[in-house]
GROMACS .gro file of C-alpha atoms in nm:
model
  431
    1MET     CA    1  -0.004   0.001   0.000
    2GLY     CA    2   0.139   0.333  -0.092
    3LEU     CA    3   0.169   0.599   0.181
    4THR     CA    4  -0.077   0.841   0.016
    5SER     CA    5  -0.335   0.578  -0.092
    6ARG     CA    6  -0.679   0.564   0.042
    7THR     CA    7  -0.631   0.199   0.128
    8THR     CA    8  -0.347   0.301   0.372
    9VAL     CA    9  -0.574   0.574   0.532
   10TRP     CA   10  -0.865   0.332   0.585
   11ALA     CA   11  -0.644   0.068   0.717
   12MET     CA   12  -0.491   0.301   0.976
   13VAL     CA   13  -0.847   0.416   1.067
   14ALA     CA   14  -0.956   0.063   1.107
   15LEU     CA   15  -0.646  -0.018   1.326
   16ALA     CA   16  -0.719   0.291   1.554
   17ALA     CA   17  -1.077   0.177   1.589
   18LEU     CA   18  -0.965  -0.169   1.679
   19CYS     CA   19  -0.735  -0.043   1.938
   20VAL     CA   20  -1.004   0.180   2.095
   21ALA     CA   21  -1.235  -0.123   2.111
   22LEU     CA   22  -0.962  -0.340   2.268
   23LEU     CA   23  -0.894  -0.081   2.518
   24VAL     CA   24  -1.247  -0.068   2.635
   25TRP     CA   25  -1.275  -0.438   2.642
   26LEU     CA   26  -0.955  -0.503   2.827
   27TRP     CA   27  -0.969  -0.217   3.065
   28PRO     CA   28  -1.142  -0.416   3.345
   29ARG     CA   29  -0.857  -0.666   3.353
   30PHE     CA   30  -0.600  -0.381   3.374
   31ALA     CA   31  -0.810  -0.203   3.646
   32LYS     CA   32  -0.667  -0.445   3.909
   33PRO     CA   33  -0.392  -0.332   4.155
   34GLY     CA   34  -0.045  -0.447   4.081
   35LEU     CA   35   0.270  -0.337   3.874
   36TRP     CA   36   0.186  -0.539   3.571
   37GLN     CA   37  -0.170  -0.408   3.543
   38VAL     CA   38  -0.042  -0.036   3.580
   39LEU     CA   39   0.214  -0.112   3.300
   40GLY     CA   40  -0.062  -0.279   3.096
   41ARG     CA   41  -0.283   0.024   3.135
   42LEU     CA   42  -0.007   0.263   3.019
   43ALA     CA   43   0.078   0.040   2.709
   44ALA     CA   44  -0.289   0.016   2.617
   45ILE     CA   45  -0.331   0.398   2.636
   46GLY     CA   46   0.006   0.450   2.461
   47VAL     CA   47  -0.076   0.217   2.169
   48THR     CA   48  -0.430   0.357   2.128
   49GLN     CA   49  -0.308   0.706   2.112
   50VAL     CA   50  -0.036   0.627   1.864
   51THR     CA   51  -0.271   0.458   1.630
   52ILE     CA   52  -0.519   0.745   1.643
   53VAL     CA   53  -0.236   0.983   1.568
   54ALA     CA   54  -0.100   0.776   1.283
   55ALA     CA   55  -0.452   0.756   1.123
   56PHE     CA   56  -0.496   1.121   1.140
   57ALA     CA   57  -0.145   1.192   1.011
   58CYS     CA   58  -0.195   0.940   0.709
   59GLY     CA   59  -0.523   1.127   0.635
   60VAL     CA   60  -0.371   1.470   0.638
   61ASN     CA   61  -0.074   1.340   0.430
   62SER     CA   62  -0.301   1.174   0.169
   63SER     CA   63  -0.476   1.517   0.125
   64TYR     CA   64  -0.174   1.748   0.124
   65GLN     CA   65   0.091   1.516   0.000
   66PHE     CA   66   0.356   1.622   0.237
   67PHE     CA   67   0.544   1.283   0.166
   68GLY     CA   68   0.482   1.100  -0.144
   69SER     CA   69   0.608   0.761  -0.045
   70TRP     CA   70   0.721   0.552   0.253
   71GLY     CA   71   1.087   0.601   0.130
   72GLU     CA   72   1.039   0.976   0.152
   73LEU     CA   73   0.900   0.959   0.497
   74PHE     CA   74   1.195   0.760   0.627
   75GLY     CA   75   1.459   0.941   0.411
   76ASP     CA   76   1.525   0.641   0.181
   77VAL     CA   77   1.474   0.815  -0.165
   78ASP     CA   78   1.570   0.676  -0.506
   79THR     CA   79   1.790   0.939  -0.692
   80ALA     CA   80   1.876   0.734  -0.993
   81PRO     CA   81   1.770   0.900  -1.320
   82VAL     CA   82   1.440   0.723  -1.480
   83GLY     CA   83   1.439   0.565  -1.800
   84VAL     CA   84   1.285   0.718  -2.112
   85THR     CA   85   1.021   0.531  -2.303
   86GLN     CA   86   1.071   0.603  -2.679
   87ALA     CA   87   0.790   0.648  -2.909
   88SER     CA   88   0.800   0.544  -3.279
   89ASP     CA   89   0.903   0.905  -3.373
   90GLY     CA   90   1.186   0.900  -3.123
   91THR     CA   91   1.027   1.132  -2.867
   92ALA     CA   92   0.947   1.021  -2.504
   93THR     CA   93   0.578   0.962  -2.408
   94VAL     CA   94   0.405   1.055  -2.072
   95ASN     CA   95   0.066   0.887  -2.052
   96GLY     CA   96   0.027   0.886  -2.429
   97ILE     CA   97   0.178   1.237  -2.454
   98SER     CA   98   0.485   1.292  -2.672
   99SER     CA   99   0.622   1.647  -2.609
  100VAL     CA  100   0.882   1.550  -2.331
  101HIS     CA  101   1.218   1.436  -2.445
  102GLY     CA  102   1.586   1.467  -2.349
  103ARG     CA  103   1.823   1.366  -2.088
  104LEU     CA  104   1.742   1.644  -1.842
  105VAL     CA  105   1.367   1.634  -1.836
  106GLN     CA  106   1.230   1.286  -1.842
  107PRO     CA  107   0.881   1.151  -1.823
  108ALA     CA  108   0.751   1.038  -1.482
  109GLY     CA  109   0.450   0.846  -1.350
  110ASP     CA  110   0.124   0.995  -1.268
  111GLN     CA  111   0.268   1.150  -0.947
  112GLN     CA  112  -0.083   1.216  -0.815
  113LEU     CA  113  -0.163   1.423  -1.126
  114SER     CA  114  -0.484   1.228  -1.187
  115ARG     CA  115  -0.596   1.332  -0.836
  116VAL     CA  116  -0.583   1.696  -0.920
  117HIS     CA  117  -0.918   1.878  -1.004
  118GLY     CA  118  -0.976   2.137  -1.259
  119LEU     CA  119  -0.688   2.072  -1.494
  120PRO     CA  120  -0.703   2.152  -1.865
  121ASP     CA  121  -0.916   1.894  -2.032
  122GLY     CA  122  -0.935   1.906  -2.418
  123PRO     CA  123  -0.704   1.963  -2.714
  124PRO     CA  124  -0.381   2.117  -2.601
  125ALA     CA  125  -0.408   2.399  -2.859
  126VAL     CA  126  -0.725   2.501  -2.703
  127THR     CA  127  -0.698   2.421  -2.324
  128GLY     CA  128  -0.319   2.403  -2.277
  129ARG     CA  129  -0.163   2.090  -2.091
  130VAL     CA  130  -0.001   1.989  -1.761
  131GLU     CA  131   0.277   1.730  -1.797
  132SER     CA  132   0.433   1.501  -1.517
  133VAL     CA  133   0.810   1.477  -1.539
  134LYS     CA  134   1.127   1.452  -1.347
  135ILE     CA  135   1.400   1.719  -1.358
  136ILE     CA  136   1.745   1.583  -1.371
  137GLY     CA  137   2.027   1.817  -1.235
  138ARG     CA  138   2.332   1.802  -1.442
  139ARG     CA  139   2.550   1.968  -1.196
  140THR     CA  140   2.398   1.831  -0.876
  141GLY     CA  141   2.269   1.482  -0.975
  142VAL     CA  142   1.941   1.580  -0.819
  143VAL     CA  143   1.622   1.400  -0.937
  144ASP     CA  144   1.309   1.608  -0.848
  145PRO     CA  145   0.958   1.552  -0.950
  146ALA     CA  146   0.770   1.842  -1.130
  147PHE     CA  147   0.451   1.934  -1.308
  148VAL     CA  148   0.490   2.152  -1.614
  149TYR     CA  149   0.187   2.372  -1.735
  150LEU     CA  150   0.211   2.460  -2.107
  151PRO     CA  151  -0.040   2.727  -2.244
  152PRO     CA  152  -0.251   2.667  -2.538
  153GLN     CA  153  -0.031   2.898  -2.753
  154TYR     CA  154   0.257   2.656  -2.697
  155PHE     CA  155   0.085   2.424  -2.937
  156GLN     CA  156  -0.050   2.660  -3.186
  157LYS     CA  157   0.127   2.711  -3.526
  158ALA     CA  158   0.125   3.095  -3.486
  159TYR     CA  159   0.362   3.057  -3.193
  160ALA     CA  160   0.559   2.776  -3.317
  161ARG     CA  161   0.890   2.973  -3.314
  162GLN     CA  162   0.824   3.164  -2.995
  163ARG     CA  163   0.999   3.114  -2.667
  164PHE     CA  164   0.768   3.166  -2.360
  165PRO     CA  165   0.826   3.332  -2.024
  166VAL     CA  166   0.859   3.088  -1.742
  167ILE     CA  167   0.734   3.102  -1.375
  168VAL     CA  168   0.888   2.849  -1.138
  169ALA     CA  169   0.640   2.776  -0.855
  170LEU     CA  170   0.791   2.641  -0.531
  171SER     CA  171   0.607   2.435  -0.256
  172GLY     CA  172   0.665   2.502   0.108
  173TYR     CA  173   0.810   2.241   0.342
  174PRO     CA  174   0.750   1.957   0.350
  175GLY     CA  175   0.489   2.024   0.073
  176SER     CA  176   0.478   1.861  -0.267
  177ILE     CA  177   0.391   1.948  -0.631
  178PHE     CA  178   0.044   1.798  -0.559
  179ASN     CA  179  -0.013   2.088  -0.312
  180LEU     CA  180   0.083   2.349  -0.575
  181ALA     CA  181  -0.166   2.196  -0.821
  182GLN     CA  182  -0.447   2.079  -0.613
  183HIS     CA  183  -0.460   2.325  -0.310
  184LEU     CA  184  -0.293   2.636  -0.442
  185ARG     CA  185  -0.438   2.577  -0.794
  186VAL     CA  186  -0.139   2.727  -0.973
  187PRO     CA  187  -0.210   2.578  -1.332
  188GLN     CA  188  -0.587   2.629  -1.303
  189THR     CA  189  -0.548   3.010  -1.198
  190VAL     CA  190  -0.295   3.062  -1.465
  191ALA     CA  191  -0.523   2.904  -1.736
  192GLU     CA  192  -0.814   3.120  -1.626
  193LEU     CA  193  -0.622   3.441  -1.617
  194GLN     CA  194  -0.486   3.373  -1.961
  195ALA     CA  195  -0.829   3.282  -2.088
  196ARG     CA  196  -0.960   3.632  -1.962
  197GLY     CA  197  -0.678   3.802  -2.136
  198GLN     CA  198  -0.529   3.906  -1.796
  199MET     CA  199  -0.206   3.703  -1.831
  200GLN     CA  200   0.015   3.636  -2.124
  201PRO     CA  201   0.091   3.279  -2.221
  202THR     CA  202   0.336   3.147  -1.972
  203ILE     CA  203   0.506   2.810  -1.895
  204VAL     CA  204   0.480   2.712  -1.524
  205VAL     CA  205   0.702   2.465  -1.369
  206MET     CA  206   0.585   2.338  -1.045
  207ILE     CA  207   0.853   2.189  -0.822
  208ARG     CA  208   0.954   2.144  -0.453
  209PRO     CA  209   1.273   2.278  -0.300
  210THR     CA  210   1.304   1.976  -0.082
  211ILE     CA  211   1.558   1.787  -0.278
  212ALA     CA  212   1.674   1.564  -0.005
  213PRO     CA  213   1.357   1.465   0.186
  214PRO     CA  214   1.279   1.461   0.473
  215ARG     CA  215   1.553   1.729   0.534
  216ASP     CA  216   1.447   2.080   0.486
  217THR     CA  217   1.755   2.228   0.291
  218GLU     CA  218   1.564   2.564   0.225
  219CYS     CA  219   1.748   2.717  -0.074
  220VAL     CA  220   2.100   2.671   0.055
  221ASN     CA  221   2.410   2.508  -0.092
  222VAL     CA  222   2.485   2.291   0.231
  223PRO     CA  223   2.867   2.259   0.260
  224GLY     CA  224   2.927   1.884   0.187
  225GLY     CA  225   2.555   1.825   0.152
  226PRO     CA  226   2.268   1.895  -0.089
  227GLN     CA  227   2.315   2.193  -0.326
  228THR     CA  228   1.967   2.317  -0.344
  229GLU     CA  229   2.059   2.670  -0.469
  230THR     CA  230   2.257   2.521  -0.761
  231PHE     CA  231   1.981   2.299  -0.851
  232LEU     CA  232   1.729   2.563  -0.870
  233ALA     CA  233   1.939   2.847  -1.007
  234LYS     CA  234   2.139   2.650  -1.271
  235ASP     CA  235   2.014   2.299  -1.318
  236LEU     CA  236   1.641   2.365  -1.345
  237PRO     CA  237   1.665   2.650  -1.601
  238GLN     CA  238   1.913   2.454  -1.794
  239ALA     CA  239   1.694   2.153  -1.801
  240ILE     CA  240   1.369   2.334  -1.896
  241ARG     CA  241   1.538   2.530  -2.178
  242SER     CA  242   1.675   2.191  -2.310
  243VAL     CA  243   1.324   2.054  -2.368
  244TYR     CA  244   1.074   2.330  -2.373
  245ARG     CA  245   1.073   2.658  -2.571
  246ALA     CA  246   1.155   2.866  -2.260
  247GLY     CA  247   1.296   3.221  -2.271
  248HIS     CA  248   1.678   3.243  -2.277
  249TYR     CA  249   1.694   3.561  -2.086
  250ALA     CA  250   1.653   3.641  -1.714
  251SER     CA  251   1.384   3.900  -1.797
  252SER     CA  252   1.146   3.612  -1.891
  253TRP     CA  253   1.206   3.418  -1.568
  254GLY     CA  254   1.020   3.456  -1.232
  255VAL     CA  255   0.984   3.241  -0.921
  256MET     CA  256   0.714   3.225  -0.670
  257GLY     CA  257   0.619   3.022  -0.356
  258TYR     CA  258   0.442   3.006  -0.033
  259SER     CA  259   0.583   2.977   0.319
  260SER     CA  260   0.936   2.851   0.304
  261GLY     CA  261   0.887   2.829  -0.080
  262GLY     CA  262   0.836   3.202  -0.081
  263SER     CA  263   1.138   3.247   0.123
  264CYS     CA  264   1.326   3.062  -0.133
  265ALA     CA  265   1.181   3.266  -0.420
  266LEU     CA  266   1.318   3.593  -0.250
  267GLN     CA  267   1.655   3.421  -0.186
  268LEU     CA  268   1.691   3.315  -0.548
  269THR     CA  269   1.590   3.638  -0.699
  270MET     CA  270   1.815   3.855  -0.475
  271ARG     CA  271   2.109   3.623  -0.479
  272ASP     CA  272   2.084   3.511  -0.853
  273PRO     CA  273   1.933   3.811  -1.035
  274GLY     CA  274   2.097   3.689  -1.361
  275VAL     CA  275   1.867   3.385  -1.353
  276TYR     CA  276   1.538   3.531  -1.201
  277THR     CA  277   1.440   3.886  -1.206
  278THR     CA  278   1.102   3.861  -1.057
  279ALA     CA  279   0.978   3.689  -0.724
  280VAL     CA  280   0.632   3.651  -0.558
  281ALA     CA  281   0.661   3.535  -0.191
  282LEU     CA  282   0.356   3.453  -0.003
  283SER     CA  283   0.410   3.445   0.387
  284PRO     CA  284   0.793   3.420   0.355
  285ASP     CA  285   1.069   3.443   0.612
  286TYR     CA  286   1.360   3.685   0.537
  287LYS     CA  287   1.637   3.493   0.697
  288VAL     CA  288   1.733   3.129   0.671
  289LYS     CA  289   1.804   2.964   1.009
  290ASP     CA  290   1.909   2.638   1.140
  291ASP     CA  291   1.631   2.434   1.304
  292PRO     CA  292   1.559   2.056   1.384
  293THR     CA  293   1.424   2.009   1.024
  294THR     CA  294   1.723   2.167   0.849
  295GLY     CA  295   2.016   2.043   1.046
  296ASN     CA  296   2.345   2.233   0.999
  297LEU     CA  297   2.288   2.438   0.685
  298PHE     CA  298   2.599   2.659   0.688
  299GLY     CA  299   2.874   2.428   0.795
  300SER     CA  300   3.146   2.533   1.039
  301GLY     CA  301   3.472   2.717   1.033
  302PRO     CA  302   3.564   3.084   0.931
  303GLY     CA  303   3.312   3.087   0.633
  304ARG     CA  304   3.006   3.003   0.848
  305GLN     CA  305   2.909   3.360   0.939
  306ALA     CA  306   2.952   3.485   0.587
  307ARG     CA  307   2.715   3.211   0.461
  308ILE     CA  308   2.466   3.303   0.727
  309ASP     CA  309   2.481   3.670   0.638
  310GLY     CA  310   2.451   3.587   0.284
  311HIS     CA  311   2.109   3.429   0.332
  312ASP     CA  312   1.987   3.707   0.550
  313LEU     CA  313   1.795   3.936   0.311
  314MET     CA  314   1.782   4.221   0.555
  315TRP     CA  315   2.160   4.214   0.583
  316ARG     CA  316   2.199   4.199   0.214
  317LEU     CA  317   1.982   4.513   0.158
  318LYS     CA  318   2.204   4.695   0.420
  319HIS     CA  319   2.545   4.577   0.324
  320LEU     CA  320   2.551   4.470  -0.045
  321PRO     CA  321   2.448   4.651  -0.377
  322VAL     CA  322   2.095   4.604  -0.440
  323PRO     CA  323   2.000   4.394  -0.744
  324GLN     CA  324   1.767   4.525  -1.021
  325VAL     CA  325   1.473   4.293  -0.959
  326SER     CA  326   1.114   4.321  -0.865
  327VAL     CA  327   0.960   4.137  -0.582
  328LEU     CA  328   0.612   4.105  -0.435
  329VAL     CA  329   0.555   4.003  -0.069
  330ALA     CA  330   0.230   3.911   0.094
  331HIS     CA  331   0.154   3.887   0.473
  332SER     CA  332  -0.167   3.912   0.655
  333LYS     CA  333  -0.193   4.183   0.930
  334HIS     CA  334  -0.378   3.966   1.169
  335GLY     CA  335  -0.359   3.594   1.174
  336GLU     CA  336  -0.001   3.540   1.062
  337LYS     CA  337   0.344   3.586   1.228
  338GLY     CA  338   0.588   3.795   1.045
  339TYR     CA  339   0.382   4.098   0.949
  340GLY     CA  340   0.627   4.337   1.113
  341GLU     CA  341   0.919   4.174   0.944
  342THR     CA  342   0.743   4.217   0.605
  343GLN     CA  343   0.691   4.588   0.673
  344ALA     CA  344   1.054   4.616   0.764
  345PHE     CA  345   1.163   4.445   0.447
  346ILE     CA  346   0.944   4.671   0.227
  347LYS     CA  347   1.096   4.982   0.405
  348ALA     CA  348   1.440   4.850   0.349
  349VAL     CA  349   1.425   4.798  -0.029
  350LYS     CA  350   1.617   5.066  -0.225
  351ALA     CA  351   1.637   5.143  -0.595
  352PRO     CA  352   1.697   4.992  -0.849
  353MET     CA  353   1.512   4.704  -0.663
  354ARG     CA  354   1.132   4.737  -0.663
  355VAL     CA  355   0.881   4.601  -0.424
  356ALA     CA  356   0.508   4.547  -0.423
  357SER     CA  357   0.293   4.387  -0.146
  358ILE     CA  358  -0.042   4.221  -0.074
  359LEU     CA  359  -0.135   4.306   0.290
  360PRO     CA  360  -0.480   4.167   0.376
  361GLU     CA  361  -0.633   4.248   0.698
  362SER     CA  362  -0.665   3.894   0.801
  363GLY     CA  363  -0.576   3.548   0.703
  364SER     CA  364  -0.388   3.251   0.847
  365HIS     CA  365  -0.071   3.070   0.726
  366ASN     CA  366  -0.263   2.827   0.504
  367PHE     CA  367  -0.384   2.745   0.155
  368PRO     CA  368  -0.712   2.941   0.181
  369THR     CA  369  -0.522   3.260   0.253
  370TRP     CA  370  -0.264   3.196  -0.042
  371LEU     CA  371  -0.539   3.105  -0.276
  372ARG     CA  372  -0.711   3.445  -0.223
  373GLU     CA  373  -0.369   3.606  -0.300
  374MET     CA  374  -0.282   3.407  -0.614
  375PRO     CA  375  -0.482   3.595  -0.895
  376ALA     CA  376  -0.340   3.929  -0.789
  377ALA     CA  377   0.003   3.783  -0.744
  378LEU     CA  378   0.007   3.608  -1.080
  379THR     CA  379  -0.135   3.932  -1.254
  380TRP     CA  380   0.133   4.133  -1.103
  381MET     CA  381   0.417   3.897  -1.211
  382ASN     CA  382   0.257   3.894  -1.563
  383THR     CA  383   0.357   4.268  -1.589
  384GLN     CA  384   0.730   4.187  -1.513
  385LEU     CA  385   0.809   3.908  -1.751
  386THR     CA  386   0.881   3.986  -2.115
  387PHE     CA  387   0.703   3.794  -2.401
  388PRO     CA  388   0.810   3.709  -2.658
  389GLN     CA  389   1.155   3.666  -2.522
  390ASP     CA  390   1.314   3.559  -2.854
  391VAL     CA  391   1.251   3.299  -3.126
  392THR     CA  392   1.385   2.960  -3.202
  393PRO     CA  393   1.615   2.907  -3.502
  394GLN     CA  394   1.435   2.829  -3.823
  395PRO     CA  395   1.600   2.662  -4.127
  396ARG     CA  396   1.679   2.893  -4.411
  397PRO     CA  397   1.773   2.819  -4.772
  398LYS     CA  398   2.136   2.810  -4.881
  399ARG     CA  399   2.376   3.026  -4.672
  400THR     CA  400   2.127   3.277  -4.526
  401THR     CA  401   2.107   3.275  -4.146
  402LEU     CA  402   1.899   3.438  -3.893
  403ALA     CA  403   2.035   3.745  -3.704
  404ASP     CA  404   2.125   3.656  -3.347
  405PRO     CA  405   1.841   3.739  -3.119
  406THR     CA  406   1.883   4.024  -2.875
  407PRO     CA  407   1.754   4.030  -2.525
  408SER     CA  408   1.428   4.201  -2.458
  409HIS     CA  409   1.430   4.453  -2.180
  410ARG     CA  410   1.202   4.426  -1.880
  411PRO     CA  411   0.930   4.694  -1.892
  412SER     CA  412   0.911   4.954  -1.639
  413HIS     CA  413   0.614   4.912  -1.414
  414THR     CA  414   0.426   5.048  -1.109
  415PRO     CA  415   0.437   4.805  -0.818
  416LEU     CA  416   0.096   4.665  -0.704
  417ARG     CA  417  -0.033   4.890  -0.437
  418THR     CA  418  -0.261   4.703  -0.209
  419GLU     CA  419  -0.084   4.887   0.048
  420ALA     CA  420   0.178   5.168  -0.001
  421THR     CA  421   0.488   4.991  -0.118
  422GLU     CA  422   0.685   5.241  -0.321
  423PRO     CA  423   1.063   5.193  -0.238
  424ARG     CA  424   1.243   5.481  -0.115
  425PRO     CA  425   1.454   5.671  -0.350
  426SER     CA  426   1.837   5.601  -0.336
  427LYS     CA  427   2.139   5.665  -0.535
  428GLU     CA  428   2.301   5.334  -0.450
  429ALA     CA  429   2.403   5.151  -0.776
  430GLY     CA  430   2.261   4.806  -0.844
  431GLN     CA  431   2.444   4.503  -0.926
   0.00000   0.00000   0.00000
């Protein structure tokens, strides 16, 4: 039985119910005085409590997909690259789909995609498509599951030579790509906005930053350990460009996330502005810290403090040149911790960096809150990413060749102003 299957959930519920029944039936025998009877009562109560908690945990995990398998739960994860199934025309197939091919993006199994409600259903050129794949990190060797949303225009002849902007959507910890698709409704919301003309055609890559489960590595290159930043800032863009018609330039790449995924989005954009120029962070933190789920992220020795400071965004704004990027942060005034830190971050931003914010009066640290913020966040991000970024090469007769594409420039924009978020003017030069 799979960890996330309904069979496992109902089996755990049945086991918990059985333990409760046995506890009630056997309690009179344990009620007698004596050491063994006392130990029996403690054992019966303990086993019953454990099974009840386990049943509840299995139900929650089945709904939210924190851990996708028993191996992930216990840290035994297969990182070997998967095989590619070749179709008759030499391209790989995913559930009968033949657009995925190559060494760095490989077809995957269902990965709970069939359980996601409201996905595009129809001809890809009309509704778009979501593909289930695995991303292979050339530098890091990481194998990470992903869903990739392709807009209808991707399959239309009029756009056959166009490269599309890309949004990388990151889950929180210990979230999964299922959460991004089912509970945050990323591909569904993107498709709805594009259908209403409120968003340009965009590729969306849904992926988790937890590349070494169950450890929470944040977006850090751990000394002697998982290289999460390298995977997300170098391996992932290279892999996506090697298979899909994705933009070559940073002005067409944005990253977004919720909770620790939002923290990661800010870290990537401010630390790697040559890769991502736009970030949306829903309920983020602004500093990476060690905790029981992360272990030691920064190593030891004389370089430890420099690595800690480098992942403290407030420290970066104060001590380092400000990158020319645009970010949007969201935090509820009531119901979430960190609203004061978000206000401090907004005030600390200086030109040429730009900041926008979504600051609702109330909302908890959960999917209903982030789901409310998604349409506005995506609409804002749409104004930051350039399209078309460039064109793919096209065969020309004889010796005539296409001129080299030149990068498009990011349009100037006015930050979203759910609250006053204009950055303070500054003469400090950017990176």
